[in-house]
Coordinates of C-alpha atoms in Angstrom, one line a residue:
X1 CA -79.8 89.2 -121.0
X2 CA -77.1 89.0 -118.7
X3 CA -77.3 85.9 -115.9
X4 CA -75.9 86.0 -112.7
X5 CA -74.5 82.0 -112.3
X6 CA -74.3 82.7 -108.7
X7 CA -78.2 82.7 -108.5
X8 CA -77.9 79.0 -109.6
X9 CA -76.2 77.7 -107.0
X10 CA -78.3 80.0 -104.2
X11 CA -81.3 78.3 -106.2
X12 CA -80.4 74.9 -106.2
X13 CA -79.3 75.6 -102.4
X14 CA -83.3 76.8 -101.9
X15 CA -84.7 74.0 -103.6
X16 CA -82.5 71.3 -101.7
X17 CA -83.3 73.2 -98.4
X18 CA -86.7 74.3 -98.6
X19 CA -86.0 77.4 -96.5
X20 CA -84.0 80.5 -96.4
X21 CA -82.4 79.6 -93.4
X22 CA -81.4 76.1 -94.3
X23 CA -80.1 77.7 -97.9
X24 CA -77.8 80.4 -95.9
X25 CA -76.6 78.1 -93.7
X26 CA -75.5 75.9 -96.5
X27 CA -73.8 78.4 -98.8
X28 CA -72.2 80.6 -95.6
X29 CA -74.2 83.5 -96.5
X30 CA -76.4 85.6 -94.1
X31 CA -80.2 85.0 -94.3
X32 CA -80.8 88.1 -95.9
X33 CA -78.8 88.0 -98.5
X34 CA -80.1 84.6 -99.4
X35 CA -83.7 86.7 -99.2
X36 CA -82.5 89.0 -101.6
X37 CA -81.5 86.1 -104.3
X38 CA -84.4 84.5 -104.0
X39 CA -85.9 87.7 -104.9
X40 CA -83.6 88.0 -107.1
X41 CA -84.5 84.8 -108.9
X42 CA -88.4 85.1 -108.4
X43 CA -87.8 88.4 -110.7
X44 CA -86.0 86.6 -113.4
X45 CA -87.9 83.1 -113.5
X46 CA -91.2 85.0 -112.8
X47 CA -92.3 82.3 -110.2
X48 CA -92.3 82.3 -106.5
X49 CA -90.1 79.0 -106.1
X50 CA -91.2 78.7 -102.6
X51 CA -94.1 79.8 -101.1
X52 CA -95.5 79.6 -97.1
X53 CA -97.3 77.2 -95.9
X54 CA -98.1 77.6 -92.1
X55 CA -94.9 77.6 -90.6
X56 CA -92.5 76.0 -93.3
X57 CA -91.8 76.7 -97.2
X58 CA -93.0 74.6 -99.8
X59 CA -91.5 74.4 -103.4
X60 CA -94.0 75.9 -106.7
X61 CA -95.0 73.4 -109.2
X62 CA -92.6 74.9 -111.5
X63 CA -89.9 74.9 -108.6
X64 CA -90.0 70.9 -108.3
X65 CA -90.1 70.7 -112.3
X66 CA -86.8 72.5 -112.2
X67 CA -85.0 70.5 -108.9
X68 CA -83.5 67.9 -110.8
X69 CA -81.8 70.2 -113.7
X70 CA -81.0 73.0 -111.8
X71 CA -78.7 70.3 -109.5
X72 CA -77.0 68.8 -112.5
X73 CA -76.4 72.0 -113.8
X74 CA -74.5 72.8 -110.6
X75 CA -72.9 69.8 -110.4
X76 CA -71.6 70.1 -113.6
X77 CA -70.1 73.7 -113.2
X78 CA -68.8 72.4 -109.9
X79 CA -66.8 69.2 -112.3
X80 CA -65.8 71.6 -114.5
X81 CA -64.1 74.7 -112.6
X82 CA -62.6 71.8 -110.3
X83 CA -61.3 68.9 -112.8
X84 CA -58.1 70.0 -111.7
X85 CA -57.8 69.8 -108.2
X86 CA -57.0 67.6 -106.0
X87 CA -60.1 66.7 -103.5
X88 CA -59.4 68.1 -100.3
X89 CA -61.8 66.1 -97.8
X90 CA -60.8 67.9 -94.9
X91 CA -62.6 71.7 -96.7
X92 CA -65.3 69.6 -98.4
X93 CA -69.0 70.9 -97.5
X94 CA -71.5 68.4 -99.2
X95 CA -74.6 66.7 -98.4
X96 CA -74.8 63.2 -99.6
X97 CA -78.2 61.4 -99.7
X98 CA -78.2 56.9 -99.6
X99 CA -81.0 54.8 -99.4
X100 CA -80.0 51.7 -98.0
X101 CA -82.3 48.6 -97.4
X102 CA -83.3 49.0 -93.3
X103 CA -80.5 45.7 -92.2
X104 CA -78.2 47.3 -94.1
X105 CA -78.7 50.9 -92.6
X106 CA -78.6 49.3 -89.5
X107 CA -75.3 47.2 -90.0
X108 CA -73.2 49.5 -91.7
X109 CA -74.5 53.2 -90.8
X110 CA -72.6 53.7 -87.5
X111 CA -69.7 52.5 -89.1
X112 CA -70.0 54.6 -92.4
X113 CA -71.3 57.9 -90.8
X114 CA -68.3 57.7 -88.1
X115 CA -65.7 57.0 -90.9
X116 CA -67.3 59.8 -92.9
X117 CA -67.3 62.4 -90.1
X118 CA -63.3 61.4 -89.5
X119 CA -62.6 61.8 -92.9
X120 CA -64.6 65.4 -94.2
X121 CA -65.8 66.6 -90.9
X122 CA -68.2 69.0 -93.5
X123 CA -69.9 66.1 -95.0
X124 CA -73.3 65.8 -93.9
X125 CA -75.8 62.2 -94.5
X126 CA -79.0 62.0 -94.8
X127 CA -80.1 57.9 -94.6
X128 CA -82.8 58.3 -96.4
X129 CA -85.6 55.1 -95.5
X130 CA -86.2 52.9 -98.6
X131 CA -89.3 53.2 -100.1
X132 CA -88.8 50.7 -103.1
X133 CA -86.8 50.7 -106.4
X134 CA -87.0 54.3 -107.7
X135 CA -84.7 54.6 -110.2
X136 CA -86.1 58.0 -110.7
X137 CA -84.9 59.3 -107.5
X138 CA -81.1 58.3 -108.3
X139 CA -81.4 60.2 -112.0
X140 CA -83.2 63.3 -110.7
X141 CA -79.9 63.2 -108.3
X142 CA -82.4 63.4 -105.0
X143 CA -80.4 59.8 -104.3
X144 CA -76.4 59.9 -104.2
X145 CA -76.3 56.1 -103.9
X146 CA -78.7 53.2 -103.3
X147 CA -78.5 49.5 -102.4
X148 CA -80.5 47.0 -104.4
X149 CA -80.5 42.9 -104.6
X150 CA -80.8 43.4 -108.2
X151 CA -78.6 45.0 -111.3
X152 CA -79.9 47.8 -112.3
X153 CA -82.1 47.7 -115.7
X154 CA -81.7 51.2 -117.2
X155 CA -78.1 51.6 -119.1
X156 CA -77.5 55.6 -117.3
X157 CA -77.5 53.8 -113.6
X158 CA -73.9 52.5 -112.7
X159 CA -73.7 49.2 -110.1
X160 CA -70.8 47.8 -108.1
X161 CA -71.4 44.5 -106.8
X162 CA -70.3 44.4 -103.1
X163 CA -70.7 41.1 -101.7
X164 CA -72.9 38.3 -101.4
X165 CA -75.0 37.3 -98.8
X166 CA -76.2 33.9 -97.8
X167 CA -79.9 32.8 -96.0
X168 CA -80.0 31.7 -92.7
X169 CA -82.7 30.8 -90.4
X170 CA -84.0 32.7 -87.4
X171 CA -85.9 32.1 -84.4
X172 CA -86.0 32.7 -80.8
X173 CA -83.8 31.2 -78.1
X174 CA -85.8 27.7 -77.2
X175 CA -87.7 27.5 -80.1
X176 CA -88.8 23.8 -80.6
X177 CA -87.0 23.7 -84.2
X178 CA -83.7 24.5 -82.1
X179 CA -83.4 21.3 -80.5
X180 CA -81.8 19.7 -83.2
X181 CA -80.6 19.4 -86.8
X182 CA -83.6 20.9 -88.8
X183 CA -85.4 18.9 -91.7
X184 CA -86.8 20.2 -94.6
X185 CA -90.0 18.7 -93.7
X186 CA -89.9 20.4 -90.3
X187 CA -89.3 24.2 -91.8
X188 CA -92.4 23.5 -94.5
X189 CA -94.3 22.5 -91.3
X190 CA -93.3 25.7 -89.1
X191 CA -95.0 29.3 -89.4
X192 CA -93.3 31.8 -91.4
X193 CA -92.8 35.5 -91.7
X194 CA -91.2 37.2 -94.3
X195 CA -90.2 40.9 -95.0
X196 CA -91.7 43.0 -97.5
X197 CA -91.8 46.5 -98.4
X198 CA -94.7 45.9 -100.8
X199 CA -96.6 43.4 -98.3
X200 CA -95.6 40.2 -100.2
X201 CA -96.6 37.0 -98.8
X202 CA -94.7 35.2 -101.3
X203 CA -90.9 34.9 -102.3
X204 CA -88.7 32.6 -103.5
X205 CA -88.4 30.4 -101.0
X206 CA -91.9 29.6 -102.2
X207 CA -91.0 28.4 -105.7
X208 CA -87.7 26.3 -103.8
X209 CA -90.4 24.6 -101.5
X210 CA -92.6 24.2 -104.2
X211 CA -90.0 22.2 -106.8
X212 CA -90.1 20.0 -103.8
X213 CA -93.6 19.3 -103.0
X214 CA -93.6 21.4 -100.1
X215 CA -95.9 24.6 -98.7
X216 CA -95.2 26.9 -96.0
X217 CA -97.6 28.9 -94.4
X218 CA -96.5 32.5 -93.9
X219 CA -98.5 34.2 -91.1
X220 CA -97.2 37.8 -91.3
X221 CA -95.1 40.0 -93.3
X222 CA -93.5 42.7 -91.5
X223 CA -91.6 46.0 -94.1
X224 CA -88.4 46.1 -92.2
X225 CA -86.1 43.5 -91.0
X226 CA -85.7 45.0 -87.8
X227 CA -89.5 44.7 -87.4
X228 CA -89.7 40.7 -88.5
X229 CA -86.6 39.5 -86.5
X230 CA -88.5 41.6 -83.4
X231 CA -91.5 39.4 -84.1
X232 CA -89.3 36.4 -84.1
X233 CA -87.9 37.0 -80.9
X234 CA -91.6 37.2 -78.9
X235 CA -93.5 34.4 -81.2
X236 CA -92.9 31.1 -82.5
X237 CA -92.7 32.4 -85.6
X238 CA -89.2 31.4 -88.0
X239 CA -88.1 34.4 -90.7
X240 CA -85.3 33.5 -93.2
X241 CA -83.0 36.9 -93.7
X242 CA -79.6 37.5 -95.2
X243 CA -76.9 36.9 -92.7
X244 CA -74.6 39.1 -92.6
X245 CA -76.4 42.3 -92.5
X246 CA -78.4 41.0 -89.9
X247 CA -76.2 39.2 -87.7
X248 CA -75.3 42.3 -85.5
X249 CA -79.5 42.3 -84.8
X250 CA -80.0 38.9 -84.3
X251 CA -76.9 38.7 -81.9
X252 CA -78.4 42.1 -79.8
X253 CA -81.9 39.7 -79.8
X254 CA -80.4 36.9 -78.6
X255 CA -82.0 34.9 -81.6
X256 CA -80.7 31.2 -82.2
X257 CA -79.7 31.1 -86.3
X258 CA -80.0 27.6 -88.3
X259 CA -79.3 26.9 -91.7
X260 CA -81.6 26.2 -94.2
X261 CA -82.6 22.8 -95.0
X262 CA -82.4 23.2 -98.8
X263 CA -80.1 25.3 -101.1
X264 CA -81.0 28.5 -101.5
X265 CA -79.3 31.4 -103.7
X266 CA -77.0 33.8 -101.9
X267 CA -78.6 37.3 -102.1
X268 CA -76.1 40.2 -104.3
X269 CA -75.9 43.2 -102.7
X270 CA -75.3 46.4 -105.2
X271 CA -74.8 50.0 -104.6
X272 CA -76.1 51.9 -107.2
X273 CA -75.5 55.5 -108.4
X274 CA -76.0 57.7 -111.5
X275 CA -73.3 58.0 -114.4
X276 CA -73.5 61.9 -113.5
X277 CA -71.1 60.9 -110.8
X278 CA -68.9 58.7 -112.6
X279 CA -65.9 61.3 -112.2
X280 CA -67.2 63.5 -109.1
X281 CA -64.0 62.4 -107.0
X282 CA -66.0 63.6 -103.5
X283 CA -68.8 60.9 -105.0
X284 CA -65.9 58.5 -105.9
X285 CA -64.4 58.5 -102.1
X286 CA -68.2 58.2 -101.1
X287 CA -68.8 54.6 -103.0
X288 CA -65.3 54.0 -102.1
X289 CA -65.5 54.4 -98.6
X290 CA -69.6 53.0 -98.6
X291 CA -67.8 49.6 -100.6
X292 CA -65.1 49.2 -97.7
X293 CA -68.1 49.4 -94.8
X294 CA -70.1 46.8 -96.3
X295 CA -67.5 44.4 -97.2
X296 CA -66.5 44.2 -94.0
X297 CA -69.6 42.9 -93.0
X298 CA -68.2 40.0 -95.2
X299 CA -65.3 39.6 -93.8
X300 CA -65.1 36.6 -90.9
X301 CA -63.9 38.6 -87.7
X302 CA -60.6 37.7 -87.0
X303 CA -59.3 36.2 -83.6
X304 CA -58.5 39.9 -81.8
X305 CA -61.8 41.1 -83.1
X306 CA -64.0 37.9 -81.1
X307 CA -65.4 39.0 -77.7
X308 CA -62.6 38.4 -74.8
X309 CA -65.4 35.4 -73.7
X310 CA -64.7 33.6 -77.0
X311 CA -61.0 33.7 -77.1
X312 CA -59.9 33.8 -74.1
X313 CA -62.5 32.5 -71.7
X314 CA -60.3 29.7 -69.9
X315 CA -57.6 32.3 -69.3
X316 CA -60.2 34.5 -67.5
X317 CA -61.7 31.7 -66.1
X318 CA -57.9 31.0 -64.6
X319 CA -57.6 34.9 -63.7
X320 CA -60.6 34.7 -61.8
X321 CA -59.8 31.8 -60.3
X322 CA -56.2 33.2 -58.7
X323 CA -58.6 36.6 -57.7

């Protein structure tokens, strides 16, 4: 039986697609020759692989059985027939997938898809939303690299630990625990919200009140941080976030931040991949490049990065004074 290799890569290139089209488009190929592969390939695996559905093409059972290898296979031929070359971001034609936590997507994705597009104009992202810890996603190779609070627990998922975050308070402008230092006794008292994927009305901040003799009552959970720091701004409600991937947000609200009255843990914050991609150098200058973005967030802004206001408003005040 002789194989034809290049029906591998026009298959994994259907399967990531899910259209003819989309395939083509991918591997620079007209649309009918990427109908003739798949032909092609329907012929030698005997299934359909993708099959209509209205006005779209959905994958066979044995088609999504297949993704994940199929990808790895191609990935690995790709590793092997280019081990020796030198990446060349400016020709490189890849689509990388993250799944980021929302706060983080929203801090760092402008920064990381404009550095991304300057670098390899041909890379394309997809910010995938976070559904929850999957680690299935990241070893079927459907996720290129994830974000997580947590170290990974299976030994073929690589981490990088990329900063630590610290808990702050957050409430809206006026808010009567804004009008002065804020007690312990005062933030058990006050109502909560928390964010939760998984609807959670717990976490622990919980247990820390609790080793003190102290409840809080938490009156909504919301799945995004976007959504609870919204819901801070327009109710009396407090929520208690990691601060710097939500201090561009809470700065766009307008929301008054105050630490918490008790120690609390700084939060890690991972990126995550699979060991596939330990020596794929285009997925190396991706967590490379990914690790910069969010460090920065990190970083205290220095004194040419501060709005004009901040360090030089009594210079303008004097400019518009001789205006």
């Amino acid at each position: 039986m002789q194989l034809d290799l290049n029906l591998l890569t026009a298959l994994d290139a259907l399967l990531e697609e899910g259209s003819v089209t989309g395939a083509a488009a991918r591997l620079h190929v007209t649309a009918p020759a990427m109908s003739r592969s798949l032909g092609r390939i329907r012929k030698v695996t005997g299934d359909q692989i993708l099959v209509r559905t209205g006005r779209s093409m959905v994958p066979t059972t044995r088609a999504l059985a297949m993704r994940a290898e199929v990808h790895a296979l191609v990935q690995q031929a790709h590793r092997l027939l280019s081990a020796q070359q030198e990446l060349d971001l400016a020709a490189l034609d890849r689509v990388f997938t993250i799944r980021w936590h929302d706060a983080l997507t929203a801090a760092c994705g402008t920064a990381l898809t404009t550095a991304v597009h300057h670098q390899a104009p041909g890379v394309r992202l997809r910010l995938s939303a976070e559904p929850g810890a999957d680690d299935a996603e990241l070893r079927r190779g459907e996720v290129d690299l994830e974000s997580s609070s947590s170290v990974p627990t299976l030994p073929d998922i690589r981490h990088r630990l990329v900063g630590k975050d610290r808990l702050i308070v957050a409430a809206r402008p006026g808010h009567p625990l804004t009008a002065g230092p804020l007690s312990l006794e005062h933030y058990a008292a006050a109502e909560h919200l928390t964010v939760s994927r998984r609807g959670s009305l717990r976490d622990p901040i919980d247990d820390a009140l609790t080793t003190r003799g102290l409840e809080r009552r938490v009156v909504a959970v919301g799945p995004t941080a976007a959504f609870a720091l919204q819901l801070a701004l327009d109710t009396d409600l407090i929520v208690t976030v990691p601060d710097a991937v939500t201090r561009t947000a809470r700065e766009q609200l307008g929301l008054a931040t105050l630490p918490p009255p008790l120690p609390l843990p700084d939060v890690p914050l991972y990126l995550l991949w699979h060991q596939r991609y330990d020596n794929d150098r285009a997925h190396t200058w991706l967590r490379d490049l990914a690790t910069e973005t969010v460090q920065a967030l990190f970083t205290p802004p220095t004194a040419s990065q501060l709005p004009r206001t901040n360090r030089t408003g009594a210079a303008d005040s004097r400019a518009r004074e001789h205006h």
